[in-house]
């Protein structure tokens, strides 16, 4: 689920932070710049693992903040294709399910990746897996085990319609069609 | 900004949990700009991992489990998932390991699950039966 990503960047420490130790000031700049941001084709940055090298500290004309060249490693949420994850079911509609890990919510399980046969119950607005004459409802807020099918980084849209949902920079498509997949309670 | 290595190494959930604990993620989110306390995302990941098997694991347990996995011929990705998910049923093991019937015939799967059961501590219970489970497992 998590990988280490080695990065190099030019970090500027603001003048009002110069009283702090260099490493602390550089770490908080990295925190502000990277945490909770998606690096395209890499993943969602979660935390700073360590600083490997801090060089420089040069001051350029008419800029009071020193610039450091920093090499560091970030902890990045980057599931691989085929990985099995456990999340919570947060939304159900005719197109499929929406699953959330507490820190990441853009996980979609399309209707064709549900256990077969599954039908959408219009009254309860929930998906139901019809297994051997049993109706197994996919209730909301249940823990669900799914397999990662793809991780997509859609390009930024040039225009969005008014009222469209917030744009997702990282999307995961999941699959619960298989033994052991689906609600945890089905297989325990 | 340069990405030198997009994947310099895989991290188990336990290693991330340990890192976030050291950064104080169980406390309140530090909203001050330039503060050294935990960020909101770190607290959210910590909360998620608290309910995962990673929360009760130790480095020694993970190392022991990894050795066992190697003796069964599992790949790195399969070992990672074994440690992260701590399967207790054969169906979960079949999910993680590709070509399971061919590579682990007979009761090799049971032996693997037995090794996991012995090396890794039980996952934290969700519905308040934590003390009960801990007493039964014996820690």
mmCIF file of C-alpha atoms in Angstrom:
data_model
loop_
_atom_site.group_PDB
_atom_site.id
_atom_site.type_symbol
_atom_site.label_atom_id
_atom_site.label_comp_id
_atom_site.label_asym_id
_atom_site.label_seq_id
_atom_site.Cartn_x
_atom_site.Cartn_y
_atom_site.Cartn_z
ATOM 1 C CA UNK A 1 0.000 0.000 0.000
ATOM 2 C CA UNK A 2 2.809 2.413 0.872
ATOM 3 C CA UNK A 3 6.103 2.964 -0.930
ATOM 4 C CA UNK A 4 9.166 5.108 -0.372
ATOM 5 C CA UNK A 5 9.736 7.761 -3.023
ATOM 6 C CA UNK A 6 13.081 9.499 -3.296
ATOM 7 C CA UNK A 7 12.776 13.157 -4.241
ATOM 8 C CA UNK A 8 15.066 16.111 -4.831
ATOM 9 C CA UNK A 9 13.817 19.661 -4.564
ATOM 10 C CA UNK A 10 14.879 23.253 -4.070
ATOM 11 C CA UNK A 11 13.430 24.337 -0.727
ATOM 12 C CA UNK A 12 13.287 27.962 0.340
ATOM 13 C CA UNK A 13 13.221 28.641 4.056
ATOM 14 C CA UNK A 14 11.246 31.779 4.903
ATOM 15 C CA UNK A 15 13.256 34.461 6.779
ATOM 16 C CA UNK A 16 11.023 34.271 9.855
ATOM 17 C CA UNK A 17 12.059 30.597 10.243
ATOM 18 C CA UNK A 18 15.792 31.260 10.306
ATOM 19 C CA UNK A 19 15.943 31.027 14.106
ATOM 20 C CA UNK A 20 14.974 27.346 13.870
ATOM 21 C CA UNK A 21 17.454 24.552 13.133
ATOM 22 C CA UNK A 22 17.909 24.065 9.381
ATOM 23 C CA UNK A 23 16.567 20.523 9.315
ATOM 24 C CA UNK A 24 13.406 21.467 11.226
ATOM 25 C CA UNK A 25 12.694 24.437 8.968
ATOM 26 C CA UNK A 26 13.296 22.392 5.814
ATOM 27 C CA UNK A 27 11.058 19.561 7.121
ATOM 28 C CA UNK A 28 8.144 21.903 7.775
ATOM 29 C CA UNK A 29 8.514 23.436 4.312
ATOM 30 C CA UNK A 30 8.355 19.936 2.820
ATOM 31 C CA UNK A 31 5.313 19.192 4.979
ATOM 32 C CA UNK A 32 3.497 22.267 3.661
ATOM 33 C CA UNK A 33 4.440 21.582 0.053
ATOM 34 C CA UNK A 34 3.955 17.802 -0.281
ATOM 35 C CA UNK A 35 1.682 16.300 2.366
ATOM 36 C CA UNK A 36 -1.807 15.312 1.193
ATOM 37 C CA UNK A 37 -0.854 16.113 -2.407
ATOM 38 C CA UNK A 38 -0.883 13.663 -5.304
ATOM 39 C CA UNK A 39 2.311 13.218 -7.298
ATOM 40 C CA UNK A 40 1.240 12.254 -10.797
ATOM 41 C CA UNK A 41 2.064 8.623 -11.668
ATOM 42 C CA UNK A 42 3.510 8.126 -8.196
ATOM 43 C CA UNK A 43 0.741 8.433 -5.586
ATOM 44 C CA UNK A 44 -0.585 10.367 -2.611
ATOM 45 C CA UNK A 45 2.115 11.773 -0.284
ATOM 46 C CA UNK A 46 1.398 10.870 3.289
ATOM 47 C CA UNK A 47 4.483 11.614 5.341
ATOM 48 C CA UNK A 48 8.181 12.436 5.327
ATOM 49 C CA UNK A 49 10.333 9.364 5.966
ATOM 50 C CA UNK A 50 13.748 11.028 6.263
ATOM 51 C CA UNK A 51 16.053 13.721 4.903
ATOM 52 C CA UNK A 52 19.035 12.263 3.086
ATOM 53 C CA UNK A 53 20.998 15.371 2.107
ATOM 54 C CA UNK A 54 20.592 19.091 2.682
ATOM 55 C CA UNK A 55 22.978 21.252 0.661
ATOM 56 C CA UNK A 56 23.283 24.885 -0.215
ATOM 57 C CA UNK A 57 21.719 27.527 1.938
ATOM 58 C CA UNK A 58 22.534 30.150 -0.717
ATOM 59 C CA UNK A 59 20.993 33.579 -0.550
ATOM 60 C CA UNK A 60 20.152 35.164 -3.892
ATOM 61 C CA UNK A 61 19.907 38.890 -4.664
ATOM 62 C CA UNK A 62 16.750 40.593 -3.320
ATOM 63 C CA UNK A 63 15.486 37.329 -1.750
ATOM 64 C CA UNK A 64 16.108 37.079 1.998
ATOM 65 C CA UNK A 65 15.204 33.390 2.253
ATOM 66 C CA UNK A 66 18.021 30.852 1.855
ATOM 67 C CA UNK A 67 17.598 28.124 -0.767
ATOM 68 C CA UNK A 68 18.546 24.535 0.042
ATOM 69 C CA UNK A 69 18.832 21.601 -2.346
ATOM 70 C CA UNK A 70 17.267 18.760 -0.405
ATOM 71 C CA UNK A 71 17.195 15.034 -1.112
ATOM 72 C CA UNK A 72 14.529 13.276 0.933
ATOM 73 C CA UNK A 73 12.234 10.272 1.004
ATOM 74 C CA UNK A 74 8.466 10.493 1.219
ATOM 75 C CA UNK A 75 5.990 7.833 2.321
ATOM 76 C CA UNK A 76 3.548 7.614 -0.574
ATOM 77 C CA UNK A 77 0.231 5.776 -0.795
ATOM 78 C CA UNK A 78 0.618 3.865 -4.044
ATOM 79 C CA UNK A 79 -1.185 0.523 -4.263
ATOM 80 C CA UNK A 80 -0.029 -1.831 -7.004
ATOM 81 C CA UNK A 81 -2.395 -3.497 -9.460
ATOM 82 C CA UNK A 82 -3.626 -6.752 -7.940
ATOM 83 C CA UNK A 83 -3.182 -5.619 -4.342
ATOM 84 C CA UNK A 84 -5.940 -6.511 -1.887
ATOM 85 C CA UNK A 85 -7.129 -3.642 0.315
ATOM 86 C CA UNK A 86 -9.785 -3.265 3.001
ATOM 87 C CA UNK A 87 -11.981 -0.148 3.038
ATOM 88 C CA UNK A 88 -15.356 1.121 4.151
ATOM 89 C CA UNK A 89 -18.389 1.296 1.861
ATOM 90 C CA UNK A 90 -19.579 4.905 1.727
ATOM 91 C CA UNK A 91 -21.783 5.239 -1.340
ATOM 92 C CA UNK A 92 -23.989 3.012 -3.447
ATOM 93 C CA UNK A 93 -25.586 3.921 -6.731
ATOM 94 C CA UNK A 94 -26.529 2.364 -10.047
ATOM 95 C CA UNK A 95 -22.991 2.737 -11.453
ATOM 96 C CA UNK A 96 -21.378 0.852 -8.588
ATOM 97 C CA UNK A 97 -19.866 1.308 -5.148
ATOM 98 C CA UNK A 98 -17.685 3.989 -3.598
ATOM 99 C CA UNK A 99 -15.196 2.757 -1.017
ATOM 100 C CA UNK A 100 -13.147 4.913 1.307
ATOM 101 C CA UNK A 101 -9.960 4.344 3.237
ATOM 102 C CA UNK A 102 -10.023 7.083 5.903
ATOM 103 C CA UNK A 103 -7.369 9.112 4.120
ATOM 104 C CA UNK A 104 -8.356 8.394 0.517
ATOM 105 C CA UNK A 105 -11.866 8.254 -0.886
ATOM 106 C CA UNK A 106 -11.629 8.112 -4.692
ATOM 107 C CA UNK A 107 -12.068 4.359 -4.963
ATOM 108 C CA UNK A 108 -14.789 3.155 -7.289
ATOM 109 C CA UNK A 109 -16.024 -0.397 -7.868
ATOM 110 C CA UNK A 110 -18.045 -0.385 -11.082
ATOM 111 C CA UNK A 111 -21.182 -2.538 -11.313
ATOM 112 C CA UNK A 112 -19.543 -5.031 -13.697
ATOM 113 C CA UNK A 113 -16.870 -5.820 -11.074
ATOM 114 C CA UNK A 114 -19.324 -6.948 -8.411
ATOM 115 C CA UNK A 115 -19.909 -10.566 -7.383
ATOM 116 C CA UNK A 116 -22.127 -12.331 -9.892
ATOM 117 C CA UNK A 117 -25.079 -12.145 -9.925
ATOM 118 C CA UNK A 118 -25.627 -8.761 -8.253
ATOM 119 C CA UNK A 119 -28.652 -6.500 -8.652
ATOM 120 C CA UNK A 120 -29.332 -2.941 -7.566
ATOM 121 C CA UNK A 121 -32.291 -2.791 -5.187
ATOM 122 C CA UNK A 122 -34.100 0.432 -6.094
ATOM 123 C CA UNK A 123 -36.092 0.619 -2.844
ATOM 124 C CA UNK A 124 -33.174 0.339 -0.452
ATOM 125 C CA UNK A 125 -30.749 1.894 -2.952
ATOM 126 C CA UNK A 126 -28.261 -0.871 -2.165
ATOM 127 C CA UNK A 127 -26.546 -3.543 -4.214
ATOM 128 C CA UNK A 128 -27.494 -7.141 -3.450
ATOM 129 C CA UNK A 129 -25.492 -10.278 -4.243
ATOM 130 C CA UNK A 130 -27.864 -13.139 -5.000
ATOM 131 C CA UNK A 131 -25.877 -16.123 -3.766
ATOM 132 C CA UNK A 132 -27.664 -19.512 -3.791
ATOM 133 C CA UNK A 133 -31.085 -17.939 -3.125
ATOM 134 C CA UNK A 134 -29.605 -15.813 -0.305
ATOM 135 C CA UNK A 135 -29.832 -12.039 -0.535
ATOM 136 C CA UNK A 136 -26.504 -10.653 0.623
ATOM 137 C CA UNK A 137 -26.933 -6.912 0.976
ATOM 138 C CA UNK A 138 -23.935 -4.607 0.643
ATOM 139 C CA UNK A 139 -24.859 -2.372 3.572
ATOM 140 C CA UNK A 140 -23.377 1.083 4.053
ATOM 141 C CA UNK A 141 -20.416 1.586 6.420
ATOM 142 C CA UNK A 142 -19.471 -2.087 6.179
ATOM 143 C CA UNK A 143 -15.819 -3.084 5.791
ATOM 144 C CA UNK A 144 -15.194 -4.392 2.308
ATOM 145 C CA UNK A 145 -12.213 -6.282 0.838
ATOM 146 C CA UNK A 146 -11.407 -5.455 -2.787
ATOM 147 C CA UNK A 147 -8.670 -5.966 -5.354
ATOM 148 C CA UNK A 148 -7.067 -3.017 -7.167
ATOM 149 C CA UNK A 149 -7.688 -3.202 -10.915
ATOM 150 C CA UNK A 150 -6.133 0.092 -11.992
ATOM 151 C CA UNK A 151 -4.774 3.343 -10.592
ATOM 152 C CA UNK A 152 -5.476 6.315 -12.861
ATOM 153 C CA UNK A 153 -4.177 9.877 -12.811
ATOM 154 C CA UNK A 154 -6.625 11.765 -15.041
ATOM 155 C CA UNK A 155 -5.255 14.938 -16.677
ATOM 156 C CA UNK A 156 -6.504 18.251 -15.304
ATOM 157 C CA UNK A 157 -9.732 19.263 -17.028
ATOM 158 C CA UNK A 158 -9.576 22.503 -18.962
ATOM 159 C CA UNK A 159 -13.201 23.376 -18.190
ATOM 160 C CA UNK A 160 -15.657 22.002 -15.682
ATOM 161 C CA UNK A 161 -19.420 22.433 -15.646
ATOM 162 C CA UNK A 162 -20.929 24.393 -12.821
ATOM 163 C CA UNK A 163 -21.781 22.173 -9.881
ATOM 164 C CA UNK A 164 -19.660 19.232 -11.042
ATOM 165 C CA UNK A 165 -18.126 17.133 -8.266
ATOM 166 C CA UNK A 166 -14.610 18.052 -7.209
ATOM 167 C CA UNK A 167 -12.015 16.773 -9.621
ATOM 168 C CA UNK A 168 -10.099 13.664 -8.458
ATOM 169 C CA UNK A 169 -6.381 13.673 -9.261
ATOM 170 C CA UNK A 170 -5.946 10.002 -8.400
ATOM 171 C CA UNK A 171 -8.603 7.356 -8.952
ATOM 172 C CA UNK A 172 -8.561 3.684 -8.050
ATOM 173 C CA UNK A 173 -10.823 1.153 -9.743
ATOM 174 C CA UNK A 174 -11.530 -1.936 -7.651
ATOM 175 C CA UNK A 175 -12.960 -5.400 -8.103
ATOM 176 C CA UNK A 176 -14.925 -7.584 -5.686
ATOM 177 C CA UNK A 177 -15.752 -10.428 -8.056
ATOM 178 C CA UNK A 178 -13.916 -13.377 -6.576
ATOM 179 C CA UNK A 179 -13.608 -15.714 -3.614
ATOM 180 C CA UNK A 180 -12.724 -13.846 -0.467
ATOM 181 C CA UNK A 181 -13.695 -10.455 -1.874
ATOM 182 C CA UNK A 182 -16.632 -8.313 -0.804
ATOM 183 C CA UNK A 183 -17.884 -7.720 2.719
ATOM 184 C CA UNK A 184 -15.567 -9.133 5.398
ATOM 185 C CA UNK A 185 -18.596 -10.621 7.161
ATOM 186 C CA UNK A 186 -19.336 -12.863 4.152
ATOM 187 C CA UNK A 187 -16.084 -14.816 4.515
ATOM 188 C CA UNK A 188 -15.315 -14.857 8.248
ATOM 189 C CA UNK B 1 11.151 19.170 -8.107
ATOM 190 C CA UNK B 2 12.588 15.890 -9.299
ATOM 191 C CA UNK B 3 11.368 12.397 -8.582
ATOM 192 C CA UNK B 4 14.635 10.451 -8.330
ATOM 193 C CA UNK B 5 13.043 7.051 -7.663
ATOM 194 C CA UNK B 6 9.245 6.630 -7.697
ATOM 195 C CA UNK B 7 9.585 3.343 -5.804
ATOM 196 C CA UNK B 8 12.739 3.248 -3.717
ATOM 197 C CA UNK B 9 11.278 0.516 -1.525
ATOM 198 C CA UNK B 10 8.038 -1.086 -0.349
ATOM 199 C CA UNK B 11 6.827 -0.287 3.163
ATOM 200 C CA UNK B 12 4.725 -2.570 5.323
ATOM 201 C CA UNK B 13 1.739 -0.977 7.029
ATOM 202 C CA UNK B 14 3.520 -1.628 10.316
ATOM 203 C CA UNK B 15 6.544 0.475 9.321
ATOM 204 C CA UNK B 16 4.274 3.359 8.369
ATOM 205 C CA UNK B 17 2.325 2.922 11.621
ATOM 206 C CA UNK B 18 5.596 3.047 13.577
ATOM 207 C CA UNK B 19 6.731 6.177 11.717
ATOM 208 C CA UNK B 20 3.450 7.964 12.363
ATOM 209 C CA UNK B 21 3.475 6.976 16.036
ATOM 210 C CA UNK B 22 6.953 8.502 16.342
ATOM 211 C CA UNK B 23 5.647 11.681 14.705
ATOM 212 C CA UNK B 24 2.879 11.901 17.311
ATOM 213 C CA UNK B 25 -0.058 11.155 15.009
ATOM 214 C CA UNK B 26 -2.217 9.843 17.858
ATOM 215 C CA UNK B 27 -2.423 13.390 19.238
ATOM 216 C CA UNK B 28 -4.299 16.340 17.798
ATOM 217 C CA UNK B 29 -3.663 17.635 14.286
ATOM 218 C CA UNK B 30 -1.195 20.499 14.186
ATOM 219 C CA UNK B 31 -2.844 23.189 12.091
ATOM 220 C CA UNK B 32 -0.216 25.861 12.651
ATOM 221 C CA UNK B 33 1.738 26.764 9.571
ATOM 222 C CA UNK B 34 5.312 25.599 9.826
ATOM 223 C CA UNK B 35 4.587 23.463 12.868
ATOM 224 C CA UNK B 36 6.387 20.162 13.467
ATOM 225 C CA UNK B 37 3.320 18.316 14.750
ATOM 226 C CA UNK B 38 1.340 15.735 12.758
ATOM 227 C CA UNK B 39 -0.513 16.845 9.635
ATOM 228 C CA UNK B 40 -4.180 16.004 9.035
ATOM 229 C CA UNK B 41 -3.312 13.301 6.477
ATOM 230 C CA UNK B 42 -0.933 11.605 8.931
ATOM 231 C CA UNK B 43 -3.644 11.469 11.604
ATOM 232 C CA UNK B 44 -6.099 9.990 9.083
ATOM 233 C CA UNK B 45 -3.655 7.290 7.972
ATOM 234 C CA UNK B 46 -2.862 6.567 11.636
ATOM 235 C CA UNK B 47 -6.571 6.162 12.405
ATOM 236 C CA UNK B 48 -6.964 3.793 9.450
ATOM 237 C CA UNK B 49 -3.967 1.691 10.492
ATOM 238 C CA UNK B 50 -5.142 1.494 14.122
ATOM 239 C CA UNK B 51 -7.860 -0.890 12.977
ATOM 240 C CA UNK B 52 -5.513 -2.907 10.753
ATOM 241 C CA UNK B 53 -3.325 -5.898 11.767
ATOM 242 C CA UNK B 54 -0.339 -3.505 11.568
ATOM 243 C CA UNK B 55 -1.316 -1.858 14.861
ATOM 244 C CA UNK B 56 -0.470 -4.895 17.017
ATOM 245 C CA UNK B 57 2.630 -6.050 15.092
ATOM 246 C CA UNK B 58 6.271 -5.615 16.101
ATOM 247 C CA UNK B 59 9.422 -5.472 13.976
ATOM 248 C CA UNK B 60 10.544 -8.844 15.275
ATOM 249 C CA UNK B 61 7.182 -10.429 14.412
ATOM 250 C CA UNK B 62 7.264 -9.004 10.879
ATOM 251 C CA UNK B 63 10.851 -10.236 10.376
ATOM 252 C CA UNK B 64 9.920 -13.722 11.601
ATOM 253 C CA UNK B 65 6.885 -13.857 9.307
ATOM 254 C CA UNK B 66 8.958 -12.680 6.336
ATOM 255 C CA UNK B 67 11.432 -15.531 6.923
ATOM 256 C CA UNK B 68 8.631 -18.061 6.971
ATOM 257 C CA UNK B 69 7.154 -16.601 3.780
ATOM 258 C CA UNK B 70 10.530 -16.950 2.066
ATOM 259 C CA UNK B 71 10.678 -20.636 2.999
ATOM 260 C CA UNK B 72 7.304 -21.095 1.303
ATOM 261 C CA UNK B 73 8.607 -19.430 -1.859
ATOM 262 C CA UNK B 74 6.430 -16.301 -1.805
ATOM 263 C CA UNK B 75 7.319 -13.222 -3.840
ATOM 264 C CA UNK B 76 7.997 -9.833 -2.246
ATOM 265 C CA UNK B 77 4.545 -8.513 -3.095
ATOM 266 C CA UNK B 78 2.875 -11.619 -1.658
ATOM 267 C CA UNK B 79 4.937 -11.404 1.543
ATOM 268 C CA UNK B 80 3.995 -7.737 1.900
ATOM 269 C CA UNK B 81 0.305 -8.510 1.565
ATOM 270 C CA UNK B 82 0.642 -11.466 3.943
ATOM 271 C CA UNK B 83 2.041 -9.173 6.631
ATOM 272 C CA UNK B 84 -0.410 -6.349 5.915
ATOM 273 C CA UNK B 85 -3.570 -8.447 5.793
ATOM 274 C CA UNK B 86 -2.681 -11.308 8.182
ATOM 275 C CA UNK B 87 -4.962 -13.909 6.532
ATOM 276 C CA UNK B 88 -6.598 -16.450 8.815
ATOM 277 C CA UNK B 89 -8.646 -18.394 6.261
ATOM 278 C CA UNK B 90 -7.473 -20.423 3.249
ATOM 279 C CA UNK B 91 -9.713 -18.323 0.975
ATOM 280 C CA UNK B 92 -7.788 -15.179 1.970
ATOM 281 C CA UNK B 93 -4.475 -16.919 1.275
ATOM 282 C CA UNK B 94 -5.694 -17.939 -2.193
ATOM 283 C CA UNK B 95 -6.568 -14.309 -2.824
ATOM 284 C CA UNK B 96 -3.053 -13.075 -2.063
ATOM 285 C CA UNK B 97 -0.998 -15.850 -3.668
ATOM 286 C CA UNK B 98 -1.263 -16.392 -7.413
ATOM 287 C CA UNK B 99 -1.401 -20.007 -8.658
ATOM 288 C CA UNK B 100 -1.896 -21.083 -5.067
ATOM 289 C CA UNK B 101 -2.978 -24.676 -5.785
ATOM 290 C CA UNK B 102 0.103 -25.320 -7.931
ATOM 291 C CA UNK B 103 2.684 -23.659 -5.665
ATOM 292 C CA UNK B 104 1.274 -24.714 -2.299
ATOM 293 C CA UNK B 105 -0.356 -28.104 -2.825
ATOM 294 C CA UNK B 106 -1.996 -30.224 -0.164
ATOM 295 C CA UNK B 107 -1.918 -28.704 3.271
ATOM 296 C CA UNK B 108 0.968 -26.283 2.594
ATOM 297 C CA UNK B 109 -1.602 -23.460 2.721
ATOM 298 C CA UNK B 110 -2.646 -24.606 6.206
ATOM 299 C CA UNK B 111 1.016 -24.687 7.245
ATOM 300 C CA UNK B 112 1.484 -21.145 5.939
ATOM 301 C CA UNK B 113 -1.575 -19.896 7.838
ATOM 302 C CA UNK B 114 -0.285 -21.674 10.944
ATOM 303 C CA UNK B 115 3.072 -19.872 10.590
ATOM 304 C CA UNK B 116 1.278 -16.518 10.176
ATOM 305 C CA UNK B 117 -0.895 -17.252 13.207
ATOM 306 C CA UNK B 118 2.153 -18.009 15.341
ATOM 307 C CA UNK B 119 4.451 -15.184 14.229
ATOM 308 C CA UNK B 120 2.059 -12.245 13.847
ATOM 309 C CA UNK B 121 -0.122 -11.031 16.749
ATOM 310 C CA UNK B 122 -3.897 -11.006 16.278
ATOM 311 C CA UNK B 123 -5.405 -8.000 14.543
ATOM 312 C CA UNK B 124 -7.193 -5.472 16.775
ATOM 313 C CA UNK B 125 -10.872 -6.344 17.232
ATOM 314 C CA UNK B 126 -13.283 -3.646 16.099
ATOM 315 C CA UNK B 127 -16.444 -4.230 18.116
ATOM 316 C CA UNK B 128 -15.119 -3.801 21.654
ATOM 317 C CA UNK B 129 -14.134 -7.453 22.134
ATOM 318 C CA UNK B 130 -10.480 -6.386 22.244
ATOM 319 C CA UNK B 131 -9.801 -7.492 25.804
ATOM 320 C CA UNK B 132 -11.499 -10.811 25.231
ATOM 321 C CA UNK B 133 -9.492 -11.546 22.110
ATOM 322 C CA UNK B 134 -6.217 -10.540 23.778
ATOM 323 C CA UNK B 135 -6.948 -12.844 26.727
ATOM 324 C CA UNK B 136 -7.768 -15.767 24.437
ATOM 325 C CA UNK B 137 -4.729 -15.303 22.161
ATOM 326 C CA UNK B 138 -2.392 -14.861 25.093
ATOM 327 C CA UNK B 139 -0.676 -11.806 23.541
#
